[in-house]
Coordinates of N, CA, C and O in Angstrom, one line a residue:
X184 N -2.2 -3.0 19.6 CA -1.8 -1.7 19.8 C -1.5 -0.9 18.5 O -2.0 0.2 18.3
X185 N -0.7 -1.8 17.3 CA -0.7 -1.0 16.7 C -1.9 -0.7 15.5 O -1.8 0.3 14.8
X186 N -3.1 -1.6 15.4 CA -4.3 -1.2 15.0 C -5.1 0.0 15.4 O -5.7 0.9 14.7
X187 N -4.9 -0.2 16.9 CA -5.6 1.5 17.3 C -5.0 2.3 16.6 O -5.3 3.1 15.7
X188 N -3.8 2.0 17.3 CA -2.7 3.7 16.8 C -2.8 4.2 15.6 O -2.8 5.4 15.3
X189 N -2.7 2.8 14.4 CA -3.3 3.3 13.1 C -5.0 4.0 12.8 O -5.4 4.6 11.8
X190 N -5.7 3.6 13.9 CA -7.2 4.3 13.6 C -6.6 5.3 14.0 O -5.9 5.7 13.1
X191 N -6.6 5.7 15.0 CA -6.0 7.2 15.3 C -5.6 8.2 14.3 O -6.0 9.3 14.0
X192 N -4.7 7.4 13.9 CA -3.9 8.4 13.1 C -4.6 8.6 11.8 O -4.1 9.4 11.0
X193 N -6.0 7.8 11.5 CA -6.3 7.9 10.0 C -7.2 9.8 10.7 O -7.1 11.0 10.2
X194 N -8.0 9.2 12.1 CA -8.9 10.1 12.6 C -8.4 11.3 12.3 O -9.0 12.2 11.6
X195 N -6.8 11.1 13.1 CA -5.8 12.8 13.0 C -5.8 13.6 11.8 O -6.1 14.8 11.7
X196 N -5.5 12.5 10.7 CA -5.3 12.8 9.8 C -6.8 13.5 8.9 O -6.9 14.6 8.2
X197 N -7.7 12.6 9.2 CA -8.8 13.9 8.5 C -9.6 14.6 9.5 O -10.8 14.5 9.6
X198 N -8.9 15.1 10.1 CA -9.3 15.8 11.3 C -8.4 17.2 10.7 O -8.7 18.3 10.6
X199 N -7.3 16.7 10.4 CA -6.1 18.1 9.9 C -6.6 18.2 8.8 O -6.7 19.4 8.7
X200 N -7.1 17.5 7.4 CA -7.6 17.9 6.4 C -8.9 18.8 6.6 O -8.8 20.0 6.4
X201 N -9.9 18.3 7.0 CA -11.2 19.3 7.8 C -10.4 20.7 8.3 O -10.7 21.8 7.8
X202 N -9.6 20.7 9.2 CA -9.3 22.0 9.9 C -8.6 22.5 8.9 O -8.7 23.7 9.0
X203 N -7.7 22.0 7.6 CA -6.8 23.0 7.1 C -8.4 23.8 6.1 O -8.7 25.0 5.8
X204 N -9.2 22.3 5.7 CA -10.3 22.9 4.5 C -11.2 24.4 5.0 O -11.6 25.3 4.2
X205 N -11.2 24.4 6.4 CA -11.8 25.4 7.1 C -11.2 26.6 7.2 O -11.9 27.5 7.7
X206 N -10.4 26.8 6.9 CA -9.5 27.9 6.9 C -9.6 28.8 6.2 O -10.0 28.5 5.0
X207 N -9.4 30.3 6.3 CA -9.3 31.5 5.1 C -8.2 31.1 4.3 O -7.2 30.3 4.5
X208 N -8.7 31.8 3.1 CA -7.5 31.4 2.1 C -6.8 33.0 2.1 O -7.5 33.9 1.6
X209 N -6.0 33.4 2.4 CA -5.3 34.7 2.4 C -4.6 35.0 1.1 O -4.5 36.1 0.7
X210 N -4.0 33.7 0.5 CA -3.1 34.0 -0.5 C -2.0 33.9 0.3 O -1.9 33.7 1.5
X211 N -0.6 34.0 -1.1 CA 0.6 34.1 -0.5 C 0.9 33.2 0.1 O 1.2 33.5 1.2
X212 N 0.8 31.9 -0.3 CA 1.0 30.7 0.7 C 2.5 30.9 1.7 O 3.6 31.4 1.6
X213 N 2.0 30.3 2.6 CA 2.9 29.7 3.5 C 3.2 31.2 4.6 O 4.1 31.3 5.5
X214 N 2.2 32.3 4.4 CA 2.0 33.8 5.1 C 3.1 34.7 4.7 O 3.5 35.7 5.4
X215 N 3.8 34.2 3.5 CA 4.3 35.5 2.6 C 3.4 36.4 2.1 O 2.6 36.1 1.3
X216 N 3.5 37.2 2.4 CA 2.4 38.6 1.3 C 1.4 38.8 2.4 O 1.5 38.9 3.6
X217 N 0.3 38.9 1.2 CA -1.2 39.0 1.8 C -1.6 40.5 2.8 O -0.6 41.2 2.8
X218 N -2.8 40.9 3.6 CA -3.1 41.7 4.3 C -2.4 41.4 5.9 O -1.9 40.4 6.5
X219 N -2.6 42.6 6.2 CA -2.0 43.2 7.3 C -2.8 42.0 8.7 O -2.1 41.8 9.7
X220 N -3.8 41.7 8.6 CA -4.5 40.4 9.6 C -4.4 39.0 8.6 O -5.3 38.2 8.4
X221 N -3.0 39.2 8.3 CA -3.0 37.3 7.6 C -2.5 36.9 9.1 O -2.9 37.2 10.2
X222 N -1.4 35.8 8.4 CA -0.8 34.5 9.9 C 0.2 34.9 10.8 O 0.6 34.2 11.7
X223 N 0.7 36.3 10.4 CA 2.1 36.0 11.4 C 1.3 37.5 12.5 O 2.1 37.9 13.3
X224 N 0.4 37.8 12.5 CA 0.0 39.1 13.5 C -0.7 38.3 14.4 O -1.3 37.3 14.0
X225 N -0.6 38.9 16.0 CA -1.0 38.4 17.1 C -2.3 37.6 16.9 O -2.6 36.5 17.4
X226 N -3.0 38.4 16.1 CA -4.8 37.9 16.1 C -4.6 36.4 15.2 O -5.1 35.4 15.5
X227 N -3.9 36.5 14.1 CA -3.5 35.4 13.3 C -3.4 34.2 13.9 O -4.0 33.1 13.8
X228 N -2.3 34.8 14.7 CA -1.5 33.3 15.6 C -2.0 32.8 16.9 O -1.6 31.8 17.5
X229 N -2.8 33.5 17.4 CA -4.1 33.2 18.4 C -5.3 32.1 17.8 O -6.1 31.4 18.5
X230 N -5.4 32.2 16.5 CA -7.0 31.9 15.8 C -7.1 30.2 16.2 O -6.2 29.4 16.1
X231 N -8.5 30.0 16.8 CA -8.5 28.2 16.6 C -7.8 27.6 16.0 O -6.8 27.0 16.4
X232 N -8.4 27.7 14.6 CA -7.9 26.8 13.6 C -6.5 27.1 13.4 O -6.1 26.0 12.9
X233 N -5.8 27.7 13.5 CA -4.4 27.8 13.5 C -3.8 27.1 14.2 O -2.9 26.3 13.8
X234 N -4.0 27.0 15.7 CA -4.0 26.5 16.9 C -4.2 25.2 16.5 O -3.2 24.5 16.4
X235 N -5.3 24.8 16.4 CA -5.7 22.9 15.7 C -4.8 22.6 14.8 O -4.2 21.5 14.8
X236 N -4.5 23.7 13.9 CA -3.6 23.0 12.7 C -2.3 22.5 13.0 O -1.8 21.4 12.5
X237 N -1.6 23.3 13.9 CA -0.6 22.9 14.5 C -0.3 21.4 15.6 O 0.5 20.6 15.9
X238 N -1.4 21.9 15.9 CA -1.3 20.5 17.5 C -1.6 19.5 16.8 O -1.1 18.5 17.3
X239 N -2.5 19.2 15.4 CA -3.0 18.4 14.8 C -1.7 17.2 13.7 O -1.6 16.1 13.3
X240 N -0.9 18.8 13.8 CA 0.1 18.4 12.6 C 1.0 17.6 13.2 O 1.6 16.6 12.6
X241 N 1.1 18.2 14.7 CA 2.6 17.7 15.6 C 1.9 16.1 15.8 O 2.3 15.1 15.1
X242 N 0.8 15.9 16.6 CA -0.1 14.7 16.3 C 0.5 13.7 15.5 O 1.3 12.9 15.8
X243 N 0.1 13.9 14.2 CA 0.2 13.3 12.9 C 1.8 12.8 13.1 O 2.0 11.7 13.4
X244 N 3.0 14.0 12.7 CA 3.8 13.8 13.0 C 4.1 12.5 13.8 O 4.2 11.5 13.1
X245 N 4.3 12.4 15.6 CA 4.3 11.8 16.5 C 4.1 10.6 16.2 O 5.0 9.7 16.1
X246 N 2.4 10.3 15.9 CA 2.1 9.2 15.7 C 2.7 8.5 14.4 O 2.4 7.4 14.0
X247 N 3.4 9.1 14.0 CA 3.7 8.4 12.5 C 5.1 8.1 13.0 O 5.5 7.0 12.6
X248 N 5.9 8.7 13.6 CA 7.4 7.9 14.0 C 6.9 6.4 15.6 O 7.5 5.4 15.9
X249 N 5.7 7.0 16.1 CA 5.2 5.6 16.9 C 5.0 4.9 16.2 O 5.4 3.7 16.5
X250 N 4.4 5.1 15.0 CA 3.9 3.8 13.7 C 4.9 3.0 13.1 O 5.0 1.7 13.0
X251 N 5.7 3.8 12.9 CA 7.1 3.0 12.1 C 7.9 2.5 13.2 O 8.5 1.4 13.0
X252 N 8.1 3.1 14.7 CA 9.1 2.2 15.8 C 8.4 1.0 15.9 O 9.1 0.0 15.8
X253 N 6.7 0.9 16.2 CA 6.2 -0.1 16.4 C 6.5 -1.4 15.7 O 6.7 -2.5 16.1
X254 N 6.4 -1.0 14.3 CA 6.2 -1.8 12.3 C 8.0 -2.4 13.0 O 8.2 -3.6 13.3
X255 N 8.9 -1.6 13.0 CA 10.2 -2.2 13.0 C 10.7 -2.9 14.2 O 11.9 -3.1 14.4
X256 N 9.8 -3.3 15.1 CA 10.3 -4.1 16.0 C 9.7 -5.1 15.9 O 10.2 -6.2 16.0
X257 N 8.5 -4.8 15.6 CA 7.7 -6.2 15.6 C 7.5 -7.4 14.6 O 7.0 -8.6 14.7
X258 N 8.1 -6.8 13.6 CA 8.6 -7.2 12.1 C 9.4 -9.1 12.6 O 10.5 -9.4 13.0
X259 N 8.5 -9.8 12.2 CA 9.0 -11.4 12.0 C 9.9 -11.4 10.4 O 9.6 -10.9 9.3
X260 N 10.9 -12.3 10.7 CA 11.0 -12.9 9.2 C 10.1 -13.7 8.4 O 9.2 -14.3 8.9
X261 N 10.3 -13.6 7.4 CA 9.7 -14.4 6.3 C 10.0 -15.8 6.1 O 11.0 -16.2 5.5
X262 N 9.0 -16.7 6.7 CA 8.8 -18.0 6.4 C 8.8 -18.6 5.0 O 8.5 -17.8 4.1
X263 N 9.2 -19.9 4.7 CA 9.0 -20.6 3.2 C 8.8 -21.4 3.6 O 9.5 -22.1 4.2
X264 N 7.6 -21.7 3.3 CA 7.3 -23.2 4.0 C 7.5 -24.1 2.5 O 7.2 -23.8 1.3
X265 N 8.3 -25.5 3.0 CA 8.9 -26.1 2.8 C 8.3 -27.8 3.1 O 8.9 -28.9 3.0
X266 N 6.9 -27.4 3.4 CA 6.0 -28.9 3.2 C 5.8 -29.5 2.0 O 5.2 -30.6 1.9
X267 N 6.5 -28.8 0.6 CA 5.8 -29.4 -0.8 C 7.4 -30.1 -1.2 O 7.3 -31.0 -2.1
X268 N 8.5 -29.8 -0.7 CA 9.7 -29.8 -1.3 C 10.5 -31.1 -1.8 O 11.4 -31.0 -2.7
X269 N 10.2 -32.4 -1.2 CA 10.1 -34.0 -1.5 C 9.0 -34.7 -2.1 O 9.1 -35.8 -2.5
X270 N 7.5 -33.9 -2.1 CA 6.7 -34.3 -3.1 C 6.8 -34.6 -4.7 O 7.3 -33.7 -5.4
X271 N 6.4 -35.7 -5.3 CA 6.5 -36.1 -6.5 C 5.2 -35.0 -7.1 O 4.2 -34.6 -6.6
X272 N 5.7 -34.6 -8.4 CA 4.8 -33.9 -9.7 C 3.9 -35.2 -9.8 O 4.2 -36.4 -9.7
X273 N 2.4 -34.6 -10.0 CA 1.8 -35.8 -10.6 C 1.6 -36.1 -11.7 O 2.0 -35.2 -12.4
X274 N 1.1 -37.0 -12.2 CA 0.9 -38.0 -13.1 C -0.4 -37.4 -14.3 O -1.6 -37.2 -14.1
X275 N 0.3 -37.1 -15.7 CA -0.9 -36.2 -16.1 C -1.9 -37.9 -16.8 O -1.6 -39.1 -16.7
X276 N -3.5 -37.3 -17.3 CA -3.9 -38.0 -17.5 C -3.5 -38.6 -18.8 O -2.7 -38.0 -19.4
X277 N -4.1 -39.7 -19.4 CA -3.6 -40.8 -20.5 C -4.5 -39.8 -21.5 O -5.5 -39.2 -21.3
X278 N -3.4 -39.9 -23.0 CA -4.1 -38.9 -24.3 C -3.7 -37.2 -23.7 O -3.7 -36.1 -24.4
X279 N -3.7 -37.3 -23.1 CA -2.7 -35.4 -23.2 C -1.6 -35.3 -23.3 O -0.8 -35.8 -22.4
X280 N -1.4 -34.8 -24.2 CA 0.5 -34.1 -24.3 C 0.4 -33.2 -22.9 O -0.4 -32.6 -22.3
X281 N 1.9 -33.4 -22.8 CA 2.4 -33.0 -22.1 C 3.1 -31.4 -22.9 O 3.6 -31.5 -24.0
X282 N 3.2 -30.3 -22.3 CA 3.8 -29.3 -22.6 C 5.5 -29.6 -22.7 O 5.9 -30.4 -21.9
X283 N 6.1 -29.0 -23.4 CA 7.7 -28.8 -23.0 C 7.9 -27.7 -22.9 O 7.6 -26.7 -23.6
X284 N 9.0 -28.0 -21.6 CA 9.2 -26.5 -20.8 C 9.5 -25.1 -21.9 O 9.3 -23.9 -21.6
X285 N 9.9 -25.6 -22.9 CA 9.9 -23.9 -23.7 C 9.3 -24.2 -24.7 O 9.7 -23.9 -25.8
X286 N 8.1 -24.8 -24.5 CA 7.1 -24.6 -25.9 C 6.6 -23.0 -26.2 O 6.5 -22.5 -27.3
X287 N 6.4 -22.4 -25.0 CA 6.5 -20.5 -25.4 C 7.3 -20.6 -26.7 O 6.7 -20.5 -27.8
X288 N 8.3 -20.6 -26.5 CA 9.6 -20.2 -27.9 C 9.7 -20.9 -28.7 O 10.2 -20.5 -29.7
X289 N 9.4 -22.3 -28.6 CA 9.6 -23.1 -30.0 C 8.4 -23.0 -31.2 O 7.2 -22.8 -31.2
X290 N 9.2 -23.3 -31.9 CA 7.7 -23.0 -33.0 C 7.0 -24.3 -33.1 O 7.7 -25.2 -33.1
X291 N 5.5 -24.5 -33.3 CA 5.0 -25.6 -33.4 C 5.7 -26.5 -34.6 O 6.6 -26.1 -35.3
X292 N 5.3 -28.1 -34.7 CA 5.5 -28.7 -35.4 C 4.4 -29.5 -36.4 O 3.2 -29.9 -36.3
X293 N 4.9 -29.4 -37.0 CA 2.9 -30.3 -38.0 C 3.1 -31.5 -37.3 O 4.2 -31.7 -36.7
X294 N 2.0 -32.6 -37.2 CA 2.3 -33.5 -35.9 C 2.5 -34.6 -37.4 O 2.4 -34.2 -38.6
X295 N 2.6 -35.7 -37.0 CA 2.7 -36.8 -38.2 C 1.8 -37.7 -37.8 O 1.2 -37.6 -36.8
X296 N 1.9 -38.6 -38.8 CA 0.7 -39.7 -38.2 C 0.6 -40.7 -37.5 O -0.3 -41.4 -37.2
X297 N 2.2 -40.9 -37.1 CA 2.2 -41.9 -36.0 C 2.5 -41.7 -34.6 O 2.9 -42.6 -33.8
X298 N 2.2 -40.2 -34.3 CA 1.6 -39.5 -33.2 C 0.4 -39.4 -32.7 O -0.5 -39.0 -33.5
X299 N 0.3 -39.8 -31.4 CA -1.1 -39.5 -30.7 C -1.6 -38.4 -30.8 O -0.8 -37.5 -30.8
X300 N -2.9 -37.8 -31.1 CA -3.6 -36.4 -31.0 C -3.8 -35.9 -30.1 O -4.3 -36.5 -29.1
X301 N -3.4 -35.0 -30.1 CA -3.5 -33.9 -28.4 C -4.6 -33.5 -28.0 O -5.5 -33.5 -28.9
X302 N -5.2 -33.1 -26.9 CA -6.5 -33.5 -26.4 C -6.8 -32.1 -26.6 O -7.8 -31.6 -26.2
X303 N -6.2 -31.5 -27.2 CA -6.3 -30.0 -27.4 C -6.0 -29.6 -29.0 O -4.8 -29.7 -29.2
X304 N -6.8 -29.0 -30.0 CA -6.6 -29.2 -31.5 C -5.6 -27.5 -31.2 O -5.9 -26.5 -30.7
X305 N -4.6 -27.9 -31.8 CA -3.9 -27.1 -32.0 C -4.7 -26.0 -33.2 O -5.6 -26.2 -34.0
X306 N -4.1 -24.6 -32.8 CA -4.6 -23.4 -33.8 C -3.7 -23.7 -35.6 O -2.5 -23.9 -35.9
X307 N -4.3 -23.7 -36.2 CA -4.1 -23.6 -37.6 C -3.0 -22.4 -38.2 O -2.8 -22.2 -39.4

């Protein structure tokens, strides 16, 4: 259900962009100003697209508080799955160092010679 309802509403939605892109541009947004046949005179508020723009809007509207009642009921909690949580770390292979947890921040050390070589040549 709520898949459709979302196609719908993408439909509504450029369905109201098309119908507003169609429109005279009069100026004076929002039918402040402008000529004597802008939006608020009988012929104005009769016109199609005026008509579409509205039913289109209420639409949009509508469907968008069905969208969110839908989203907020149907809403499960958040699982953690908790299958890894008694598992043992494994076993790195023989001849690699091992990282230490804040080697980010420590500064390297020159290694000596009765240390193993890291399977990785440190940068110079």
């Amino acid at each position: 259900m709520f898949t459709f309802l979302l196609i719908v509403q993408t439909l509504v939605a450029a369905s109201l962009v098309g119908v507003i892109l169609m429109q005279r541009s009069e100026g004076g947004g929002l039918g402040v100003g402008g000529s004597s046949s802008g939006f608020m005179t009988a012929r104005g508020a009769a016109d199609f697209l005026t008509r579409a723009t509205s039913i289109l809007g209420g639409l949009f509207i509508i469907l968008s508080i069905a969208l969110a009642a839908i989203a907020g009921v149907s809403r499960t909690p958040t699982k953690v799955d908790t299958s890894l949580v008694n598992q043992a770390a494994p076993v790195s292979a023989p001849g690699v160092v091992p990282l230490a947890p804040d080697s980010a921040t420590a500064p390297a050390q020159p290694a000596t010679g009765n240390q193993a070589e890291p399977a990785v040549p440190l940068a110079q």
